[in-house]
Amino acid sequence: MPKVVDHEERRRELAAAVWRVITRDGVANVSMRTVAAESGWSSGALRHYFATRDELLAFACQQVLARVTERITALNPQGEPHEVVRVLLLETMPIDTERHVEASITFAFLALGLGDPKLAAVQRQILVGMSGLCLNLISHLLPMESRERQVSLARRLNAVVDGLSVHILASHLTPAEAVSELDAHLADLPT
Amino acid sequence: MPKVVDHEERRRELAAAVWRVITRDGVANVSMRTVAAESGWSSGALRHYFATRDELLAFACQQVLARVTERITALNPQGEPHEVVRVLLLETMPIDTERHVEASITFAFLALGLGDPKLAAVQRQILVGMSGLCLNLISHLLPMESRERQVSLARRLNAVVDGLSVHILASHLTPAEAVSELDAHLADLPT
DNA sequence: TCTTTTATAACACGACCGTGCGATGATCGG
DNA sequence: CCGATCATCGCACGGTCGTGTTATAAAAGA
């Protein structure tokens, strides 16, 4: 057998190059060539692991989801329920450089794939996962509320988190302002 | 003097063509040529009114802002304060076809111009206008609250509206679900 | 009618794009 | 040591892009 490389590992490495290109030059500048140059490989080598550009983009998007969910599940927060919810949700918001990269990529893909069904599936995973997390958190935080009320508050929490994230990304809020607003929202939840 | 056309009017007509291209093929497919074909003019004619592609995009984005603000200021809602707030905010959300087009364009530009300073200025106008509207509404709705509390609640209202809008655009919520969640949020505001 | 100015059209250029394809290098079982 | 096979490379094709430049049509004042 000839030299064989770990395909999955190589694909992750190439996805990281996609992230760097997106954060530096914007999602519009992601091409086979730019990603190849960024990763240090030739375009032909890139094509061994991703047949088309759409495939490359979809994988890069999925990798963001994988990283965030892995970080969240690895996290095992202790302490007061409000604090637990806070820590978990902050894991998804662009409050530092690493998370800012992830969030900007997520939103770039969301806007880019408003019509592309290939990417829409990945987006769906992200949104469903996020809303599921919110519903879990709310139901643990407010177990006495009715189910409909829980669903409503979870939807709203989801909207607050994503809305604040968008406003950070657009430089309309600072991370500190957004975090304190999330805190205020959690504090205002019905007891 | 030769034949002279209303430049502003022509530019609005071409911006409308940009919108159609965006909603049909996505923002990535906006080029001088596609917009020219969509508008029925030649690419040379297009270039008379917009020297560069960036200029065309920035104007198309500004037109969205102009249309929404015009609609809001033209609106003179009567009745209960909560209802007034509701009607004004719904004017900005993608709850029907026309507003869906506007919101998806706004959001597409937001993602597209995360690094482009030309478009960032237009986005800034939109975000500042929106947050100013929210602060006005909150301060009229809850005049007795402290200023800091008003600012906080306005920020949160802004995040809820934008978050729900994003979730509609991503087909994660139906317009009806989002509207009822906005209603629930308004109902939950401190008295 | 002629001139001048504007609107529109048509085309050319260089750059980049996605993608297919053949050549080359590396690595192992035989 | 030798072919079989995977990894990698480089290039070439057709297409689209943004953007100039130039030519033509139209219309209004002289």
Short mmCIF file of C-alpha atoms (C1' of nucleotides) in Angstrom, two decimals:
data_model
loop_
_atom_site.label_atom_id
_atom_site.label_comp_id
_atom_site.label_asym_id
_atom_site.label_seq_id
_atom_site.Cartn_x
_atom_site.Cartn_y
_atom_site.Cartn_z
CA MET A 1 0.00 0.00 0.00
CA PRO A 2 1.25 3.49 -0.78
CA LYS A 3 1.42 6.44 1.49
CA VAL A 4 -1.94 7.00 3.07
CA VAL A 5 -3.07 10.02 5.04
CA ASP A 6 -5.93 10.48 7.48
CA HIS A 7 -8.60 11.93 5.22
CA GLU A 8 -10.75 13.24 8.01
CA GLU A 9 -7.79 14.93 9.66
CA ARG A 10 -6.68 16.50 6.38
CA ARG A 11 -10.20 17.73 5.74
CA ARG A 12 -10.25 19.40 9.13
CA GLU A 13 -6.93 21.04 8.38
CA LEU A 14 -8.30 22.38 5.10
CA ALA A 15 -11.48 23.58 6.81
CA ALA A 16 -9.30 25.59 9.17
CA ALA A 17 -7.75 27.25 6.13
CA VAL A 18 -11.25 28.13 4.94
CA TRP A 19 -11.94 29.78 8.28
CA ARG A 20 -8.78 31.84 8.03
CA VAL A 21 -9.66 33.02 4.55
CA ILE A 22 -13.19 33.93 5.63
CA THR A 23 -12.10 35.89 8.66
CA ARG A 24 -9.34 37.69 6.76
CA ASP A 25 -10.94 38.36 3.37
CA GLY A 26 -14.62 37.56 3.78
CA VAL A 27 -16.65 34.61 2.62
CA ALA A 28 -16.84 35.99 -0.92
CA ASN A 29 -13.12 35.39 -1.33
CA VAL A 30 -13.28 31.69 -0.57
CA SER A 31 -12.22 29.83 -3.69
CA MET A 32 -10.41 26.61 -4.37
CA ARG A 33 -7.30 28.58 -5.17
CA THR A 34 -7.33 30.92 -2.19
CA VAL A 35 -7.95 28.06 0.20
CA ALA A 36 -5.22 26.01 -1.43
CA ALA A 37 -2.79 28.90 -1.09
CA GLU A 38 -3.83 29.53 2.50
CA SER A 39 -3.40 25.90 3.45
CA GLY A 40 -0.07 25.60 1.67
CA TRP A 41 -1.28 22.82 -0.62
CA SER A 42 -1.83 22.85 -4.34
CA SER A 43 -5.27 23.21 -5.79
CA GLY A 44 -4.99 19.71 -7.16
CA ALA A 45 -4.30 18.33 -3.70
CA LEU A 46 -7.28 20.21 -2.33
CA ARG A 47 -9.43 18.63 -4.97
CA HIS A 48 -8.48 15.18 -3.68
CA TYR A 49 -10.35 15.87 -0.48
CA PHE A 50 -13.13 18.11 -1.73
CA ALA A 51 -14.44 17.51 -5.23
CA THR A 52 -16.30 20.80 -5.45
CA ARG A 53 -16.32 24.17 -3.77
CA ASP A 54 -19.78 23.62 -2.29
CA GLU A 55 -18.55 20.45 -0.64
CA LEU A 56 -15.65 22.34 0.88
CA LEU A 57 -17.90 25.09 2.20
CA ALA A 58 -20.45 22.69 3.63
CA PHE A 59 -17.75 20.77 5.47
CA ALA A 60 -16.18 23.95 6.83
CA CYS A 61 -19.58 24.98 8.15
CA GLN A 62 -20.23 21.60 9.71
CA GLN A 63 -16.85 21.78 11.43
CA VAL A 64 -17.91 24.95 13.23
CA LEU A 65 -20.99 23.20 14.56
CA ALA A 66 -18.91 20.22 15.60
CA ARG A 67 -16.42 22.36 17.47
CA VAL A 68 -19.02 24.35 19.37
CA THR A 69 -21.10 21.34 20.33
CA GLU A 70 -18.00 19.46 21.40
CA ARG A 71 -16.97 22.38 23.59
CA ILE A 72 -20.42 22.63 25.11
CA THR A 73 -20.81 18.93 25.85
CA ALA A 74 -17.27 18.79 27.26
CA LEU A 75 -18.18 21.62 29.54
CA ASN A 76 -19.73 20.47 32.79
CA PRO A 77 -20.65 23.62 34.60
CA GLN A 78 -21.32 23.62 38.30
CA GLY A 79 -23.05 26.06 40.55
CA GLU A 80 -26.18 28.12 40.50
CA PRO A 81 -28.61 27.29 37.68
CA HIS A 82 -28.53 30.81 36.27
CA GLU A 83 -24.76 30.68 36.16
CA VAL A 84 -24.82 27.32 34.38
CA VAL A 85 -27.15 28.66 31.71
CA ARG A 86 -25.01 31.76 31.35
CA VAL A 87 -21.79 29.82 30.86
CA LEU A 88 -23.29 27.47 28.29
CA LEU A 89 -24.88 30.22 26.22
CA LEU A 90 -21.75 32.38 26.30
CA GLU A 91 -19.97 29.46 24.68
CA THR A 92 -21.92 30.20 21.50
CA MET A 93 -21.54 33.98 21.45
CA PRO A 94 -18.75 35.97 19.77
CA ILE A 95 -17.27 37.33 22.98
CA ASP A 96 -13.63 36.56 22.28
CA THR A 97 -11.49 36.08 19.21
CA GLU A 98 -11.99 32.35 18.82
CA ARG A 99 -15.74 32.53 19.25
CA HIS A 100 -15.93 35.61 17.06
CA VAL A 101 -14.42 33.61 14.23
CA GLU A 102 -16.91 30.81 14.71
CA ALA A 103 -19.91 33.09 14.91
CA SER A 104 -18.94 35.15 11.90
CA ILE A 105 -18.49 31.99 9.88
CA THR A 106 -21.85 30.67 11.01
CA PHE A 107 -23.62 33.88 10.03
CA ALA A 108 -21.72 34.17 6.79
CA PHE A 109 -22.93 30.72 5.83
CA LEU A 110 -26.43 31.49 6.96
CA ALA A 111 -26.63 34.52 4.69
CA LEU A 112 -24.79 32.78 1.88
CA GLY A 113 -26.99 29.73 1.92
CA LEU A 114 -30.41 31.35 2.18
CA GLY A 115 -31.16 29.75 -1.16
CA ASP A 116 -28.66 26.91 -1.31
CA PRO A 117 -30.29 23.68 -0.10
CA LYS A 118 -26.89 22.04 0.45
CA LEU A 119 -25.94 24.54 3.10
CA ALA A 120 -29.47 24.89 4.39
CA ALA A 121 -29.24 21.39 5.83
CA VAL A 122 -26.18 22.32 7.88
CA GLN A 123 -27.81 25.52 9.03
CA ARG A 124 -30.83 23.55 10.07
CA GLN A 125 -28.62 21.35 12.26
CA ILE A 126 -27.14 24.42 13.91
CA LEU A 127 -30.46 26.14 14.54
CA VAL A 128 -32.20 23.01 15.78
CA GLY A 129 -29.31 22.26 18.11
CA MET A 130 -29.32 25.78 19.48
CA SER A 131 -33.06 25.93 20.06
CA GLY A 132 -32.96 22.50 21.66
CA LEU A 133 -30.27 23.71 24.02
CA CYS A 134 -32.34 26.74 24.95
CA LEU A 135 -35.40 24.63 25.63
CA ASN A 136 -33.37 22.29 27.83
CA LEU A 137 -31.93 25.16 29.79
CA ILE A 138 -35.27 26.84 30.29
CA SER A 139 -37.01 23.65 31.33
CA HIS A 140 -34.32 22.99 33.92
CA LEU A 141 -34.40 26.57 35.08
CA LEU A 142 -38.17 26.91 35.28
CA PRO A 143 -39.55 23.39 35.68
CA MET A 144 -42.80 24.66 37.15
CA GLU A 145 -43.86 26.65 34.12
CA SER A 146 -46.24 25.15 31.60
CA ARG A 147 -44.76 23.52 28.54
CA GLU A 148 -46.10 26.22 26.22
CA ARG A 149 -44.62 28.88 28.46
CA GLN A 150 -41.28 27.06 28.44
CA VAL A 151 -41.31 26.85 24.67
CA SER A 152 -42.06 30.55 24.44
CA LEU A 153 -39.31 31.56 26.85
CA ALA A 154 -36.84 29.26 25.13
CA ARG A 155 -37.64 30.75 21.74
CA ARG A 156 -37.15 34.20 23.18
CA LEU A 157 -33.88 33.26 24.85
CA ASN A 158 -32.72 31.86 21.54
CA ALA A 159 -33.67 35.09 19.80
CA VAL A 160 -31.94 37.21 22.43
CA VAL A 161 -28.71 35.22 22.18
CA ASP A 162 -28.65 35.23 18.39
CA GLY A 163 -29.74 38.87 18.18
CA LEU A 164 -27.01 39.96 20.58
CA SER A 165 -24.49 37.88 18.64
CA VAL A 166 -25.45 39.57 15.39
CA HIS A 167 -25.13 42.97 17.01
CA ILE A 168 -21.65 42.10 18.26
CA LEU A 169 -20.62 40.88 14.83
CA ALA A 170 -21.86 44.10 13.27
CA SER A 171 -19.87 46.08 15.85
CA HIS A 172 -23.08 47.56 17.13
CA LEU A 173 -22.55 46.17 20.62
CA THR A 174 -19.37 45.38 22.46
CA PRO A 175 -19.05 41.86 23.87
CA ALA A 176 -19.27 43.35 27.38
CA GLU A 177 -22.55 45.11 26.58
CA ALA A 178 -24.01 41.97 25.08
CA VAL A 179 -22.97 39.82 28.05
CA SER A 180 -24.45 42.22 30.55
CA GLU A 181 -27.65 42.29 28.51
CA LEU A 182 -27.81 38.51 28.53
CA ASP A 183 -27.34 38.65 32.30
CA ALA A 184 -30.15 41.16 32.58
CA HIS A 185 -32.42 38.95 30.51
CA LEU A 186 -31.69 35.92 32.68
CA ALA A 187 -32.29 37.99 35.79
CA ASP A 188 -35.65 39.12 34.41
CA LEU A 189 -36.88 35.59 33.76
CA PRO A 190 -39.95 34.73 35.84
CA THR A 191 -38.97 33.16 39.12
CA MET B 1 -29.74 70.00 -24.06
CA PRO B 2 -29.99 66.34 -24.98
CA LYS B 3 -32.25 63.71 -23.61
CA VAL B 4 -31.93 63.72 -19.88
CA VAL B 5 -33.26 61.16 -17.48
CA ASP B 6 -33.92 61.38 -13.78
CA HIS B 7 -30.73 59.87 -12.40
CA GLU B 8 -32.12 59.21 -8.94
CA GLU B 9 -35.18 57.53 -10.38
CA ARG B 10 -33.08 55.39 -12.71
CA ARG B 11 -30.82 54.41 -9.83
CA ARG B 12 -33.82 53.30 -7.82
CA GLU B 13 -35.02 51.24 -10.76
CA LEU B 14 -31.62 49.54 -11.00
CA ALA B 15 -31.55 48.96 -7.24
CA ALA B 16 -34.85 47.15 -7.62
CA ALA B 17 -33.19 44.89 -10.17
CA VAL B 18 -30.44 44.18 -7.65
CA TRP B 19 -33.09 43.13 -5.14
CA ARG B 20 -34.68 40.77 -7.62
CA VAL B 21 -31.35 39.15 -8.41
CA ILE B 22 -30.55 38.77 -4.72
CA THR B 23 -33.88 37.20 -3.83
CA ARG B 24 -33.83 34.90 -6.83
CA ASP B 25 -30.16 33.85 -7.06
CA GLY B 26 -28.57 35.02 -3.83
CA VAL B 27 -26.28 37.92 -3.14
CA ALA B 28 -23.28 36.03 -4.50
CA ASN B 29 -24.76 36.24 -7.99
CA VAL B 30 -25.01 40.02 -8.07
CA SER B 31 -22.71 41.27 -10.80
CA MET B 32 -22.79 44.15 -13.21
CA ARG B 33 -23.86 41.79 -15.95
CA THR B 34 -26.61 39.95 -14.07
CA VAL B 35 -28.10 43.20 -12.81
CA ALA B 36 -27.91 44.70 -16.29
CA ALA B 37 -29.70 41.68 -17.73
CA GLU B 38 -32.29 41.71 -14.96
CA SER B 39 -33.01 45.40 -15.45
CA GLY B 40 -33.17 45.09 -19.22
CA TRP B 41 -30.35 47.59 -19.76
CA SER B 42 -26.91 47.02 -21.14
CA SER B 43 -23.96 46.77 -18.81
CA GLY B 44 -22.61 49.97 -20.32
CA ALA B 45 -25.78 51.81 -19.43
CA LEU B 46 -25.61 50.46 -15.92
CA ARG B 47 -22.12 51.83 -15.63
CA HIS B 48 -23.46 55.32 -16.32
CA TYR B 49 -25.27 55.30 -13.04
CA PHE B 50 -22.94 53.18 -10.93
CA ALA B 51 -19.24 53.35 -11.64
CA THR B 52 -18.37 50.28 -9.63
CA ARG B 53 -20.05 47.20 -8.26
CA ASP B 54 -19.53 48.32 -4.66
CA GLU B 55 -21.31 51.56 -5.39
CA LEU B 56 -24.24 49.64 -6.82
CA LEU B 57 -24.46 47.37 -3.81
CA ALA B 58 -24.17 50.19 -1.30
CA PHE B 59 -26.96 52.11 -3.01
CA ALA B 60 -29.19 49.05 -3.16
CA CYS B 61 -28.65 48.56 0.56
CA GLN B 62 -29.36 52.18 1.35
CA GLN B 63 -32.58 51.95 -0.64
CA VAL B 64 -33.82 49.22 1.67
CA LEU B 65 -33.21 51.44 4.66
CA ALA B 66 -34.91 54.35 2.94
CA ARG B 67 -37.98 52.30 2.11
CA VAL B 68 -38.41 50.88 5.60
CA THR B 69 -37.88 54.20 7.37
CA GLU B 70 -40.26 55.91 4.97
CA ARG B 71 -42.90 53.31 5.68
CA ILE B 72 -42.41 53.64 9.41
CA THR B 73 -42.51 57.42 9.50
CA ALA B 74 -45.53 57.44 7.20
CA LEU B 75 -47.25 55.12 9.60
CA ASN B 76 -49.09 56.93 12.36
CA PRO B 77 -50.38 54.22 14.60
CA GLN B 78 -53.19 54.90 17.03
CA GLY B 79 -54.43 53.04 20.04
CA GLU B 80 -52.92 51.29 22.99
CA PRO B 81 -49.17 51.88 23.49
CA HIS B 82 -48.33 48.17 23.27
CA GLU B 83 -50.21 47.95 20.01
CA VAL B 84 -48.38 50.97 18.62
CA VAL B 85 -45.01 49.43 19.45
CA ARG B 86 -46.09 46.14 17.96
CA VAL B 87 -47.20 47.65 14.67
CA LEU B 88 -44.01 49.68 14.27
CA LEU B 89 -41.68 46.79 15.00
CA LEU B 90 -43.57 44.40 12.75
CA GLU B 91 -42.88 46.83 9.94
CA THR B 92 -39.23 45.77 10.10
CA MET B 93 -39.72 42.02 10.36
CA PRO B 94 -39.93 39.53 7.46
CA ILE B 95 -43.55 38.59 8.06
CA ASP B 96 -44.78 38.88 4.49
CA THR B 97 -43.25 38.65 1.04
CA GLU B 98 -42.33 42.29 0.66
CA ARG B 99 -40.75 42.55 4.09
CA HIS B 100 -39.07 39.19 3.64
CA VAL B 101 -37.28 40.53 0.60
CA GLU B 102 -36.14 43.60 2.49
CA ALA B 103 -34.94 41.68 5.51
CA SER B 104 -33.07 39.08 3.51
CA ILE B 105 -31.31 41.83 1.59
CA THR B 106 -30.40 43.64 4.79
CA PHE B 107 -29.08 40.46 6.29
CA ALA B 108 -27.20 39.46 3.16
CA PHE B 109 -25.45 42.82 3.18
CA LEU B 110 -24.67 42.50 6.84
CA ALA B 111 -22.87 39.23 6.31
CA LEU B 112 -21.29 40.35 3.06
CA GLY B 113 -19.94 43.56 4.48
CA LEU B 114 -18.50 42.29 7.75
CA GLY B 115 -15.13 43.38 6.40
CA ASP B 116 -16.07 45.93 3.76
CA PRO B 117 -15.96 49.45 5.26
CA LYS B 118 -18.04 50.87 2.41
CA LEU B 119 -21.01 48.75 3.32
CA ALA B 120 -20.29 48.92 7.03
CA ALA B 121 -21.31 52.58 7.00
CA VAL B 122 -24.73 51.72 5.57
CA GLN B 123 -25.15 48.89 8.04
CA ARG B 124 -24.29 51.29 10.82
CA GLN B 125 -27.10 53.59 9.69
CA ILE B 126 -29.54 50.71 9.77
CA LEU B 127 -28.49 49.41 13.17
CA VAL B 128 -28.36 52.86 14.77
CA GLY B 129 -31.77 53.70 13.36
CA MET B 130 -33.24 50.46 14.63
CA SER B 131 -31.79 50.75 18.12
CA GLY B 132 -32.89 54.38 18.30
CA LEU B 133 -36.40 53.33 17.40
CA CYS B 134 -36.37 50.68 20.11
CA LEU B 135 -35.17 53.16 22.71
CA ASN B 136 -37.88 55.62 21.72
CA LEU B 137 -40.55 52.99 21.96
CA ILE B 138 -39.37 51.72 25.34
CA SER B 139 -39.06 55.19 26.82
CA HIS B 140 -42.61 56.00 25.72
CA LEU B 141 -43.87 52.68 26.95
CA LEU B 142 -42.09 52.72 30.32
CA PRO B 143 -41.41 56.37 31.12
CA MET B 144 -41.06 55.67 34.82
CA GLU B 145 -38.10 53.31 34.50
CA SER B 146 -34.59 54.61 34.99
CA ARG B 147 -32.63 55.58 31.93
CA GLU B 148 -30.20 52.67 32.32
CA ARG B 149 -33.11 50.28 32.63
CA GLN B 150 -34.68 51.75 29.50
CA VAL B 151 -31.45 51.36 27.60
CA SER B 152 -31.19 47.76 28.72
CA LEU B 153 -34.76 46.90 27.78
CA ALA B 154 -34.38 48.67 24.43
CA ARG B 155 -31.25 46.72 23.63
CA ARG B 156 -33.02 43.51 24.51
CA LEU B 157 -36.07 44.41 22.44
CA ASN B 158 -33.76 45.14 19.54
CA ALA B 159 -32.07 41.77 19.98
CA VAL B 160 -35.40 39.95 20.20
CA VAL B 161 -36.70 41.58 17.02
CA ASP B 162 -33.53 40.95 15.05
CA GLY B 163 -33.10 37.45 16.44
CA LEU B 164 -36.66 36.50 15.54
CA SER B 165 -36.15 38.01 12.09
CA VAL B 166 -33.04 35.92 11.52
CA HIS B 167 -34.90 32.82 12.62
CA ILE B 168 -37.68 33.54 10.16
CA LEU B 169 -35.21 34.09 7.34
CA ALA B 170 -33.54 30.79 8.13
CA SER B 171 -36.94 29.07 8.06
CA HIS B 172 -36.49 28.11 11.67
CA LEU B 173 -39.58 30.00 12.77
CA THR B 174 -42.75 30.78 10.88
CA PRO B 175 -43.79 34.44 10.75
CA ALA B 176 -46.77 33.57 12.96
CA GLU B 177 -44.56 32.01 15.62
CA ALA B 178 -42.23 35.00 15.59
CA VAL B 179 -45.08 37.49 15.86
CA SER B 180 -46.65 35.66 18.77
CA GLU B 181 -43.26 35.55 20.46
CA LEU B 182 -42.85 39.29 19.99
CA ASP B 183 -46.29 39.73 21.53
CA ALA B 184 -45.28 37.56 24.47
CA HIS B 185 -42.15 39.60 24.97
CA LEU B 186 -44.09 42.86 24.96
CA ALA B 187 -46.59 41.38 27.38
CA ASP B 188 -43.76 40.34 29.71
CA LEU B 189 -42.26 43.83 29.85
CA PRO B 190 -42.33 45.29 33.38
CA THR B 191 -45.48 47.31 33.95
"C1'" DT C 1 -29.67 72.38 -40.00
"C1'" DC C 2 -25.74 71.91 -37.29
"C1'" DT C 3 -23.48 71.45 -32.93
"C1'" DT C 4 -23.10 70.00 -28.50
"C1'" DT C 5 -24.09 67.21 -24.75
"C1'" DT C 6 -26.02 63.15 -22.78
"C1'" DA C 7 -27.60 58.28 -22.91
"C1'" DT C 8 -26.81 53.94 -24.45
"C1'" DA C 9 -24.53 50.24 -26.61
"C1'" DA C 10 -20.78 47.19 -27.78
"C1'" DC C 11 -16.59 45.34 -27.23
"C1'" DA C 12 -11.69 44.32 -25.33
"C1'" DC C 13 -8.66 43.31 -21.70
"C1'" DG C 14 -6.73 41.06 -17.86
"C1'" DA C 15 -7.86 38.47 -13.83
"C1'" DC C 16 -10.00 34.99 -11.40
"C1'" DC C 17 -13.12 31.24 -11.18
"C1'" DG C 18 -14.40 25.89 -10.91
"C1'" DT C 19 -13.01 21.91 -12.59
"C1'" DG C 20 -11.11 18.19 -15.39
"C1'" DC C 21 -6.82 15.63 -16.63
"C1'" DG C 22 -2.31 13.79 -17.16
"C1'" DA C 23 2.35 13.61 -15.05
"C1'" DT C 24 5.21 12.92 -11.09
"C1'" DG C 25 6.57 11.58 -6.47
"C1'" DA C 26 6.21 8.63 -2.56
"C1'" DT C 27 5.35 4.29 -0.33
"C1'" DC C 28 4.39 -0.26 0.47
"C1'" DG C 29 3.22 -5.56 -0.58
"C1'" DG C 30 5.24 -8.94 -3.29
"C1'" DC D 1 13.51 -4.46 -6.84
"C1'" DC D 2 9.30 -3.74 -8.88
"C1'" DG D 3 4.83 -2.66 -10.06
"C1'" DA D 4 0.61 -1.14 -7.81
"C1'" DT D 5 -1.57 2.57 -5.75
"C1'" DC D 6 -2.41 6.64 -3.42
"C1'" DA D 7 -0.98 11.66 -2.82
"C1'" DT D 8 0.29 15.57 -5.00
"C1'" DC D 9 1.19 18.72 -8.46
"C1'" DG D 10 0.67 21.80 -12.43
"C1'" DC D 11 -1.64 23.13 -16.27
"C1'" DA D 12 -5.33 24.12 -19.53
"C1'" DC D 13 -10.11 24.84 -20.75
"C1'" DG D 14 -14.21 27.48 -20.83
"C1'" DG D 15 -16.65 30.78 -18.38
"C1'" DT D 16 -17.65 35.02 -15.75
"C1'" DC D 17 -16.05 38.82 -13.53
"C1'" DG D 18 -15.04 44.16 -13.10
"C1'" DT D 19 -13.90 47.74 -15.62
"C1'" DG D 20 -12.14 50.55 -19.08
"C1'" DT D 21 -12.65 52.62 -23.96
"C1'" DT D 22 -14.83 53.74 -28.05
"C1'" DA D 23 -18.68 54.33 -31.16
"C1'" DT D 24 -23.50 55.45 -32.06
"C1'" DA D 25 -28.20 57.36 -31.23
"C1'" DA D 26 -30.98 61.04 -29.50
"C1'" DA D 27 -32.36 65.50 -28.28
"C1'" DA D 28 -32.09 70.36 -27.38
"C1'" DG D 29 -30.14 74.94 -28.27
"C1'" DA D 30 -27.73 77.70 -32.05
#
